[in-house]
PDB file of C-alpha atoms in Angstrom:
ATOM      1  CA  MET A   1     132.363   2.808 119.151  1.00 45.00           C
ATOM      2  CA  ASN A   2     134.032   6.303 118.504  1.00 51.00           C
ATOM      3  CA  PHE A   3     136.506   6.529 121.597  1.00 46.00           C
ATOM      4  CA  VAL A   4     137.319  10.239 120.514  1.00 48.00           C
ATOM      5  CA  SER A   5     133.991  11.470 121.594  1.00 44.00           C
ATOM      6  CA  LYS A   6     134.375  10.389 125.348  1.00 47.00           C
ATOM      7  CA  ALA A   7     137.031  12.810 125.975  1.00 48.00           C
ATOM      8  CA  THR A   8     137.211  16.531 125.848  1.00 50.00           C
ATOM      9  CA  GLU A   9     140.360  18.968 125.247  1.00 49.00           C
ATOM     10  CA  CYS A  10     142.235  19.658 128.244  1.00 50.00           C
ATOM     11  CA  PHE A  11     145.368  21.985 129.203  1.00 77.00           C
ATOM     12  CA  ALA A  12     147.672  19.070 129.481  1.00 91.00           C
ATOM     13  CA  TYR A  13     147.403  15.780 127.391  1.00 94.00           C
ATOM     14  CA  ASN A  14     149.305  12.551 126.606  1.00 95.00           C
ATOM     15  CA  THR A  15     147.340  11.454 123.581  1.00 96.00           C
ATOM     16  CA  LYS A  16     146.899  13.250 120.194  1.00 96.00           C
ATOM     17  CA  ILE A  17     144.536  11.770 117.411  1.00 96.00           C
ATOM     18  CA  ILE A  18     144.499  12.901 113.949  1.00 96.00           C
ATOM     19  CA  GLU A  19     141.694  11.715 111.790  1.00 96.00           C
ATOM     20  CA  THR A  20     141.122  11.887 107.860  1.00 94.00           C
ATOM     21  CA  PRO A  21     138.317   9.967 105.856  1.00 92.00           C
ATOM     22  CA  THR A  22     140.298   6.620 105.497  1.00 91.00           C
ATOM     23  CA  THR A  23     142.704   6.577 108.855  1.00 93.00           C
ATOM     24  CA  LYS A  24     142.743   7.472 112.414  1.00 95.00           C
ATOM     25  CA  GLU A  25     146.237   8.000 113.758  1.00 96.00           C
ATOM     26  CA  VAL A  26     146.999   7.867 117.491  1.00 96.00           C
ATOM     27  CA  TYR A  27     150.125   9.275 119.277  1.00 96.00           C
ATOM     28  CA  ILE A  28     150.426   8.248 122.981  1.00 95.00           C
ATOM     29  CA  TYR A  29     153.288  10.094 124.617  1.00 95.00           C
ATOM     30  CA  GLU A  30     155.218   8.799 127.720  1.00 93.00           C
ATOM     31  CA  ASN A  31     155.352  12.329 128.900  1.00 91.00           C
ATOM     32  CA  PRO A  32     152.378  14.739 129.015  1.00 91.00           C
ATOM     33  CA  ILE A  33     152.455  17.895 127.038  1.00 89.00           C
ATOM     34  CA  PHE A  34     151.455  21.117 128.749  1.00 86.00           C
ATOM     35  CA  THR A  35     149.995  23.257 126.318  1.00 77.00           C
ATOM     36  CA  HIS A  36     150.100  26.368 128.345  1.00 58.00           C
ATOM     37  CA  SER A  37     154.015  25.912 128.685  1.00 44.00           C
ATOM     38  CA  THR A  38     154.659  26.093 124.988  1.00 42.00           C
ATOM     39  CA  ALA A  39     155.408  29.716 124.594  1.00 42.00           C
ATOM     40  CA  LYS A  40     157.706  29.842 127.516  1.00 43.00           C
ATOM     41  CA  GLN A  41     159.527  26.853 126.316  1.00 44.00           C
ATOM     42  CA  ASP A  42     159.945  28.332 122.888  1.00 44.00           C
ATOM     43  CA  SER A  43     161.265  31.511 124.122  1.00 42.00           C
ATOM     44  CA  ALA A  44     163.811  29.798 126.260  1.00 43.00           C
ATOM     45  CA  GLU A  45     164.935  27.436 123.437  1.00 45.00           C
ATOM     46  CA  THR A  46     165.312  30.820 121.164  1.00 45.00           C
ATOM     47  CA  SER A  47     167.307  32.549 123.702  1.00 46.00           C
ATOM     48  CA  LYS A  48     169.831  29.825 123.733  1.00 56.00           C
ATOM     49  CA  ARG A  49     169.832  29.069 120.149  1.00 63.00           C
ATOM     50  CA  LYS A  50     173.197  29.016 118.515  1.00 67.00           C
ATOM     51  CA  THR A  51     174.106  28.794 114.957  1.00 66.00           C
ATOM     52  CA  PHE A  52     174.761  25.191 113.438  1.00 57.00           C
ATOM     53  CA  ASP A  53     178.479  25.928 113.340  1.00 66.00           C
ATOM     54  CA  GLU A  54     178.459  27.054 117.073  1.00 72.00           C
ATOM     55  CA  MET A  55     177.080  23.887 118.276  1.00 71.00           C
ATOM     56  CA  SER A  56     178.758  20.859 119.557  1.00 77.00           C
ATOM     57  CA  ALA A  57     178.937  17.684 117.609  1.00 75.00           C
ATOM     58  CA  ARG A  58     176.195  16.004 119.704  1.00 72.00           C
ATOM     59  CA  ARG A  59     173.979  19.332 119.284  1.00 72.00           C
ATOM     60  CA  GLN A  60     174.464  19.310 115.519  1.00 64.00           C
ATOM     61  CA  TYR A  61     173.463  15.576 115.377  1.00 66.00           C
ATOM     62  CA  ASP A  62     170.304  16.297 117.319  1.00 67.00           C
ATOM     63  CA  SER A  63     169.600  19.515 115.038  1.00 64.00           C
ATOM     64  CA  LEU A  64     169.957  17.442 112.055  1.00 61.00           C
ATOM     65  CA  LYS A  65     167.638  14.484 113.486  1.00 65.00           C
ATOM     66  CA  ARG A  66     164.896  17.487 114.397  1.00 65.00           C
ATOM     67  CA  LYS A  67     165.045  18.956 110.996  1.00 64.00           C
ATOM     68  CA  GLN A  68     164.861  15.396 109.244  1.00 62.00           C
ATOM     69  CA  LYS A  69     161.724  14.784 111.532  1.00 67.00           C
ATOM     70  CA  HIS A  70     160.292  18.004 110.552  1.00 66.00           C
ATOM     71  CA  TYR A  71     160.530  17.204 106.797  1.00 64.00           C
ATOM     72  CA  GLU A  72     158.786  13.929 107.558  1.00 68.00           C
ATOM     73  CA  GLN A  73     156.220  15.414 109.307  1.00 75.00           C
ATOM     74  CA  THR A  74     155.340  17.854 106.373  1.00 77.00           C
ATOM     75  CA  ARG A  75     155.080  15.063 103.924  1.00 80.00           C
ATOM     76  CA  TRP A  76     152.621  13.354 106.253  1.00 85.00           C
ATOM     77  CA  GLU A  77     150.700  16.432 106.855  1.00 88.00           C
ATOM     78  CA  ILE A  78     150.237  16.968 103.059  1.00 87.00           C
ATOM     79  CA  ALA A  79     149.106  13.277 102.706  1.00 89.00           C
ATOM     80  CA  ARG A  80     146.448  13.893 105.071  1.00 92.00           C
ATOM     81  CA  ILE A  81     145.170  17.096 103.504  1.00 92.00           C
ATOM     82  CA  VAL A  82     145.001  15.059 100.233  1.00 91.00           C
ATOM     83  CA  ASP A  83     142.886  12.275 101.964  1.00 91.00           C
ATOM     84  CA  CYS A  84     140.567  14.773 103.464  1.00 94.00           C
ATOM     85  CA  ASN A  85     139.852  16.463 100.046  1.00 94.00           C
ATOM     86  CA  PHE A  86     140.406  13.776  97.301  1.00 91.00           C
ATOM     87  CA  ASP A  87     137.436  13.100  95.116  1.00 90.00           C
ATOM     88  CA  ASP A  88     136.692  11.726  91.499  1.00 89.00           C
ATOM     89  CA  ARG A  89     137.519  15.185  90.071  1.00 92.00           C
ATOM     90  CA  THR A  90     141.069  15.507  91.716  1.00 91.00           C
ATOM     91  CA  LYS A  91     143.648  16.468  88.978  1.00 92.00           C
ATOM     92  CA  PHE A  92     147.369  16.523  89.412  1.00 91.00           C
ATOM     93  CA  VAL A  93     149.106  18.857  87.230  1.00 94.00           C
ATOM     94  CA  THR A  94     152.730  19.965  86.567  1.00 93.00           C
ATOM     95  CA  LEU A  95     153.391  23.524  85.251  1.00 95.00           C
ATOM     96  CA  THR A  96     156.679  24.156  83.487  1.00 93.00           C
ATOM     97  CA  PHE A  97     158.613  27.193  82.556  1.00 93.00           C
ATOM     98  CA  ARG A  98     160.156  26.936  78.810  1.00 90.00           C
ATOM     99  CA  ASP A  99     162.792  29.727  80.221  1.00 89.00           C
ATOM    100  CA  ASN A 100     165.458  28.861  82.435  1.00 87.00           C
ATOM    101  CA  ILE A 101     163.848  30.989  85.442  1.00 86.00           C
ATOM    102  CA  GLN A 102     165.620  30.097  88.742  1.00 85.00           C
ATOM    103  CA  ASP A 103     164.210  33.246  90.849  1.00 87.00           C
ATOM    104  CA  ILE A 104     161.592  31.789  93.294  1.00 85.00           C
ATOM    105  CA  THR A 105     160.093  35.201  93.998  1.00 88.00           C
ATOM    106  CA  VAL A 106     159.415  35.487  90.123  1.00 91.00           C
ATOM    107  CA  THR A 107     157.928  32.358  89.819  1.00 91.00           C
ATOM    108  CA  ASN A 108     155.821  32.229  92.760  1.00 91.00           C
ATOM    109  CA  ARG A 109     154.390  35.414  91.536  1.00 93.00           C
ATOM    110  CA  GLU A 110     153.676  33.989  88.102  1.00 95.00           C
ATOM    111  CA  PHE A 111     151.950  30.991  89.814  1.00 95.00           C
ATOM    112  CA  LYS A 112     149.730  33.125  91.753  1.00 95.00           C
ATOM    113  CA  ASN A 113     148.572  35.088  88.818  1.00 96.00           C
ATOM    114  CA  PHE A 114     147.922  31.835  87.041  1.00 97.00           C
ATOM    115  CA  ILE A 115     145.655  30.713  89.987  1.00 97.00           C
ATOM    116  CA  GLN A 116     143.811  33.871  89.783  1.00 97.00           C
ATOM    117  CA  ARG A 117     143.182  33.650  86.077  1.00 97.00           C
ATOM    118  CA  LEU A 118     142.137  29.915  86.025  1.00 97.00           C
ATOM    119  CA  ASN A 119     139.863  30.727  89.024  1.00 97.00           C
ATOM    120  CA  TYR A 120     138.071  33.625  87.098  1.00 97.00           C
ATOM    121  CA  TYR A 121     137.892  31.440  84.006  1.00 97.00           C
ATOM    122  CA  ILE A 122     136.230  28.583  85.880  1.00 97.00           C
ATOM    123  CA  TYR A 123     134.015  30.716  88.309  1.00 97.00           C
ATOM    124  CA  GLN A 124     133.528  33.895  86.844  1.00 97.00           C
ATOM    125  CA  THR A 125     134.470  35.753  90.066  1.00 96.00           C
ATOM    126  CA  LYS A 126     137.608  37.180  91.687  1.00 94.00           C
ATOM    127  CA  THR A 127     136.459  35.208  94.937  1.00 95.00           C
ATOM    128  CA  GLN A 128     138.975  32.322  95.459  1.00 93.00           C
ATOM    129  CA  LEU A 129     136.768  29.137  94.909  1.00 97.00           C
ATOM    130  CA  LEU A 130     139.609  26.691  93.434  1.00 97.00           C
ATOM    131  CA  LYS A 131     140.707  24.114  95.792  1.00 97.00           C
ATOM    132  CA  TYR A 132     144.513  23.241  95.390  1.00 96.00           C
ATOM    133  CA  ILE A 133     147.720  22.482  97.174  1.00 93.00           C
ATOM    134  CA  ALA A 134     151.093  23.102  95.164  1.00 91.00           C
ATOM    135  CA  THR A 135     154.837  23.098  95.573  1.00 87.00           C
ATOM    136  CA  TRP A 136     157.674  24.009  93.340  1.00 88.00           C
ATOM    137  CA  GLU A 137     160.831  21.833  92.321  1.00 85.00           C
ATOM    138  CA  LYS A 138     163.964  22.346  90.528  1.00 82.00           C
ATOM    139  CA  GLN A 139     164.678  20.764  87.330  1.00 78.00           C
ATOM    140  CA  LYS A 140     168.321  19.552  86.560  1.00 74.00           C
ATOM    141  CA  ARG A 141     168.838  22.839  84.504  1.00 76.00           C
ATOM    142  CA  GLY A 142     168.091  24.625  87.239  1.00 78.00           C
ATOM    143  CA  ALA A 143     164.526  25.827  86.035  1.00 85.00           C
ATOM    144  CA  ILE A 144     161.826  25.827  88.371  1.00 89.00           C
ATOM    145  CA  HIS A 145     158.418  23.818  87.856  1.00 90.00           C
ATOM    146  CA  TYR A 146     155.141  23.473  90.020  1.00 92.00           C
ATOM    147  CA  HIS A 147     153.306  20.240  90.919  1.00 91.00           C
ATOM    148  CA  VAL A 148     149.730  21.204  91.786  1.00 94.00           C
ATOM    149  CA  ILE A 149     146.877  19.221  93.098  1.00 93.00           C
ATOM    150  CA  PHE A 150     143.446  20.389  92.140  1.00 95.00           C
ATOM    151  CA  PHE A 151     140.475  19.068  94.188  1.00 95.00           C
ATOM    152  CA  ASP A 152     136.575  19.278  93.020  1.00 95.00           C
ATOM    153  CA  PHE A 153     138.201  20.183  89.512  1.00 95.00           C
ATOM    154  CA  PRO A 154     135.813  20.666  86.741  1.00 94.00           C
ATOM    155  CA  TYR A 155     137.028  19.827  83.089  1.00 94.00           C
ATOM    156  CA  VAL A 156     138.984  22.362  81.282  1.00 94.00           C
ATOM    157  CA  ALA A 157     140.431  21.533  77.937  1.00 94.00           C
ATOM    158  CA  LYS A 158     144.458  21.012  78.205  1.00 93.00           C
ATOM    159  CA  GLU A 159     144.876  23.577  75.437  1.00 94.00           C
ATOM    160  CA  LYS A 160     142.686  26.014  77.652  1.00 95.00           C
ATOM    161  CA  LEU A 161     144.962  25.500  80.610  1.00 95.00           C
ATOM    162  CA  GLN A 162     148.072  25.734  78.524  1.00 95.00           C
ATOM    163  CA  ASN A 163     146.791  29.008  77.195  1.00 95.00           C
ATOM    164  CA  LEU A 164     145.927  30.232  80.750  1.00 97.00           C
ATOM    165  CA  TRP A 165     149.537  29.475  82.037  1.00 96.00           C
ATOM    166  CA  SER A 166     151.116  30.528  78.893  1.00 93.00           C
ATOM    167  CA  HIS A 167     154.874  30.270  80.363  1.00 94.00           C
ATOM    168  CA  GLY A 168     155.559  26.678  79.218  1.00 91.00           C
ATOM    169  CA  PHE A 169     154.262  22.952  79.000  1.00 92.00           C
ATOM    170  CA  ILE A 170     151.467  21.602  81.277  1.00 95.00           C
ATOM    171  CA  LYS A 171     151.280  17.899  82.000  1.00 93.00           C
ATOM    172  CA  ILE A 172     148.229  16.322  83.590  1.00 90.00           C
ATOM    173  CA  ASN A 173     149.682  13.270  85.438  1.00 81.00           C
ATOM    174  CA  ARG A 174     147.621  10.168  86.163  1.00 75.00           C
ATOM    175  CA  ILE A 175     146.963   9.393  89.755  1.00 77.00           C
ATOM    176  CA  ASP A 176     147.627   5.823  89.949  1.00 69.00           C
ATOM    177  CA  VAL A 177     146.823   4.219  93.418  1.00 68.00           C
ATOM    178  CA  ASP A 178     145.815   0.910  94.791  1.00 61.00           C
ATOM    179  CA  SER A 179     143.894   1.956  97.717  1.00 61.00           C
ATOM    180  CA  LYS A 180     142.318   5.016  99.157  1.00 65.00           C
ATOM    181  CA  GLU A 181     144.965   5.334 101.996  1.00 64.00           C
ATOM    182  CA  ASN A 182     147.548   5.295  99.690  1.00 69.00           C
ATOM    183  CA  ARG A 183     146.439   8.270  97.544  1.00 71.00           C
ATOM    184  CA  GLY A 184     147.792  10.921 100.225  1.00 71.00           C
ATOM    185  CA  ARG A 185     151.284   9.197 100.325  1.00 70.00           C
ATOM    186  CA  TYR A 186     151.430   8.730  96.556  1.00 63.00           C
ATOM    187  CA  LEU A 187     150.915  12.463  95.755  1.00 71.00           C
ATOM    188  CA  SER A 188     152.926  13.659  98.702  1.00 73.00           C
ATOM    189  CA  LYS A 189     156.060  12.254  97.406  1.00 72.00           C
ATOM    190  CA  TYR A 190     156.252  14.813  94.953  1.00 68.00           C
ATOM    191  CA  PHE A 191     155.939  17.584  97.725  1.00 68.00           C
ATOM    192  CA  SER A 192     158.960  15.953  99.790  1.00 62.00           C
ATOM    193  CA  LYS A 193     161.705  16.684  97.230  1.00 64.00           C
ATOM    194  CA  ASP A 194     164.310  19.439  97.913  1.00 61.00           C
ATOM    195  CA  LEU A 195     162.834  20.087 101.479  1.00 56.00           C
ATOM    196  CA  GLU A 196     166.024  21.158 102.637  1.00 56.00           C
ATOM    197  CA  LEU A 197     166.283  23.800 100.134  1.00 58.00           C
ATOM    198  CA  LYS A 198     162.656  24.909 100.582  1.00 58.00           C
ATOM    199  CA  GLU A 199     163.205  25.552 104.248  1.00 53.00           C
ATOM    200  CA  HIS A 200     164.908  28.423 103.232  1.00 52.00           C
ATOM    201  CA  LYS A 201     162.793  29.986 100.624  1.00 54.00           C
ATOM    202  CA  LYS A 202     159.664  32.192 100.736  1.00 59.00           C
ATOM    203  CA  LYS A 203     156.438  30.250  99.694  1.00 64.00           C
ATOM    204  CA  ALA A 204     157.653  27.021  99.177  1.00 69.00           C
ATOM    205  CA  PHE A 205     154.191  25.471  99.829  1.00 78.00           C
ATOM    206  CA  PHE A 206     150.799  26.847  98.604  1.00 85.00           C
ATOM    207  CA  LYS A 207     147.323  25.828  99.623  1.00 91.00           C
ATOM    208  CA  SER A 208     143.838  27.401  99.303  1.00 95.00           C
ATOM    209  CA  GLN A 209     141.951  28.448 102.303  1.00 94.00           C
ATOM    210  CA  ASN A 210     138.955  26.468 101.482  1.00 96.00           C
ATOM    211  CA  LEU A 211     140.374  23.039 102.199  1.00 96.00           C
ATOM    212  CA  LYS A 212     138.794  20.429 104.299  1.00 96.00           C
ATOM    213  CA  MET A 213     141.579  19.877 107.212  1.00 96.00           C
ATOM    214  CA  PRO A 214     142.307  16.703 109.173  1.00 96.00           C
ATOM    215  CA  LYS A 215     140.695  16.402 112.760  1.00 96.00           C
ATOM    216  CA  GLU A 216     143.030  16.828 115.531  1.00 95.00           C
ATOM    217  CA  THR A 217     142.030  15.953 119.076  1.00 95.00           C
ATOM    218  CA  ARG A 218     144.212  16.137 122.153  1.00 94.00           C
ATOM    219  CA  LEU A 219     143.301  14.396 125.468  1.00 94.00           C
ATOM    220  CA  MET A 220     144.545  12.525 128.493  1.00 94.00           C
ATOM    221  CA  LEU A 221     144.155   8.817 127.946  1.00 93.00           C
ATOM    222  CA  THR A 222     142.045   6.615 130.060  1.00 91.00           C
ATOM    223  CA  ASP A 223     141.008   3.171 130.478  1.00 91.00           C
ATOM    224  CA  ASP A 224     137.840   3.146 128.535  1.00 92.00           C
ATOM    225  CA  ILE A 225     139.436   4.880 125.688  1.00 90.00           C
ATOM    226  CA  LEU A 226     142.275   2.518 125.619  1.00 89.00           C
ATOM    227  CA  ALA A 227     139.688  -0.405 125.738  1.00 91.00           C
ATOM    228  CA  ASP A 228     137.912   1.241 122.883  1.00 91.00           C
ATOM    229  CA  LEU A 229     141.191   1.554 120.849  1.00 89.00           C
ATOM    230  CA  GLN A 230     141.796  -2.193 121.241  1.00 87.00           C
ATOM    231  CA  LYS A 231     138.575  -2.760 119.173  1.00 91.00           C
ATOM    232  CA  GLU A 232     139.595  -0.653 116.283  1.00 93.00           C
ATOM    233  CA  ASN A 233     141.016  -1.882 112.983  1.00 94.00           C
ATOM    234  CA  ILE A 234     144.491  -1.282 113.891  1.00 94.00           C
ATOM    235  CA  ILE A 235     146.848  -1.980 110.876  1.00 93.00           C
ATOM    236  CA  PHE A 236     150.191  -0.609 112.040  1.00 93.00           C
ATOM    237  CA  GLN A 237     151.756   0.198 115.353  1.00 95.00           C
ATOM    238  CA  LYS A 238     155.415   1.169 116.523  1.00 95.00           C
ATOM    239  CA  GLU A 239     157.334   2.778 119.485  1.00 95.00           C
ATOM    240  CA  TYR A 240     159.889   5.458 118.827  1.00 92.00           C
ATOM    241  CA  THR A 241     161.966   8.100 121.182  1.00 90.00           C
ATOM    242  CA  ARG A 242     161.216  11.659 120.562  1.00 84.00           C
ATOM    243  CA  GLN A 243     163.360  14.501 122.662  1.00 78.00           C
ATOM    244  CA  ILE A 244     161.525  16.818 124.888  1.00 82.00           C
ATOM    245  CA  TYR A 245     162.810  19.901 126.790  1.00 79.00           C
ATOM    246  CA  ASP A 246     163.847  19.117 130.694  1.00 76.00           C
ATOM    247  CA  THR A 247     165.972  21.259 132.672  1.00 74.00           C
ATOM    248  CA  LYS A 248     166.766  18.317 134.851  1.00 74.00           C
ATOM    249  CA  SER A 249     168.841  16.518 132.091  1.00 71.00           C
ATOM    250  CA  LEU A 250     171.396  19.162 131.728  1.00 67.00           C
ATOM    251  CA  ILE A 251     173.268  17.501 134.808  1.00 69.00           C
ATOM    252  CA  SER A 252     172.898  14.060 133.839  1.00 70.00           C
ATOM    253  CA  ASN A 253     173.009  14.589 129.801  1.00 69.00           C
ATOM    254  CA  GLY A 254     174.672  18.016 129.380  1.00 68.00           C
ATOM    255  CA  THR A 255     171.571  19.174 127.472  1.00 74.00           C
ATOM    256  CA  TYR A 256     168.251  20.525 128.161  1.00 74.00           C
ATOM    257  CA  LEU A 257     166.831  17.485 125.927  1.00 78.00           C
ATOM    258  CA  LYS A 258     166.069  14.065 127.118  1.00 83.00           C
ATOM    259  CA  ASP A 259     164.530  10.961 125.302  1.00 86.00           C
ATOM    260  CA  SER A 260     160.781  10.124 125.761  1.00 91.00           C
ATOM    261  CA  SER A 261     159.104   7.378 124.078  1.00 94.00           C
ATOM    262  CA  VAL A 262     155.849   7.673 121.928  1.00 95.00           C
ATOM    263  CA  THR A 263     153.568   4.826 120.780  1.00 95.00           C
ATOM    264  CA  TYR A 264     152.170   5.275 117.376  1.00 96.00           C
ATOM    265  CA  ILE A 265     148.814   3.375 116.262  1.00 95.00           C
ATOM    266  CA  LYS A 266     147.333   3.810 112.754  1.00 95.00           C
ATOM    267  CA  ILE A 267     143.781   2.621 112.434  1.00 95.00           C
ATOM    268  CA  ARG A 268     142.006   1.985 108.995  1.00 92.00           C
ATOM    269  CA  LYS A 269     138.665   3.615 108.906  1.00 87.00           C
ATOM    270  CA  GLU A 270     135.731   3.107 106.501  1.00 69.00           C
ATOM    271  CA  ARG A 271     133.007   5.481 106.518  1.00 57.00           C
ATOM    272  CA  ASP A 272     134.284   8.484 108.588  1.00 47.00           C
ATOM    273  CA  ARG A 273     134.834  11.862 106.959  1.00 48.00           C
ATOM    274  CA  CYS A 274     136.848  14.945 107.937  1.00 56.00           C
ATOM    275  CA  ASP A 275     134.483  17.803 109.835  1.00 49.00           C
TER     276      ASP A 275
END
């Protein structure tokens, strides 16, 4: 039974469900999240925001923890996109520059031009039909290279790809995974390197607009939904703490943030697909 279908979207929720073809991830929050208050909260936090050096030791620690969590979430978001679009024509390609180019603006422009040339070569149109997600990485010598995952990618001879790229070597990597649910994690590891650096750079990640995306549902948990959840094929479950904005905690903790528990449940799916 699909317990997601029993609920509708609401202005406040305590449960978030993210679905891909192979997994269903459930986040159950101790404190409900009110969607209408996000803008006000962001505005309040922005107005109080200090530079890292201006923060107290406790707030510096909290800031680093939030940044670390953001990096981890980015990797999992990429893994979910891979899971939603992976097929038997998926290719993992690395593009390198023979010259020691270290300017991100320059290399991003060359990458964009390559995508346009490749798209036109395959589809004979300027309309973007290629399906891909990409990121850049720095080599030890400082030169930039790109990792690209192409989905539903037709056969193109390596020599032709080399010619279309024209800036250096191309490597077509083997996608070696032991199960469907691991393929996203395997490929996303290449996208998680240098995340601290990428946070401050323009266009760290690229993806085409025609990709299938994970289905996300936000709802208030009910007894019947919880009962259906227990019947699912749960493969992992844990509880962790997140920090939420709370004005009352200023008196007790000296900060506008307080701890709130989250239960995370991962379910293995077999036949469902992303919308």
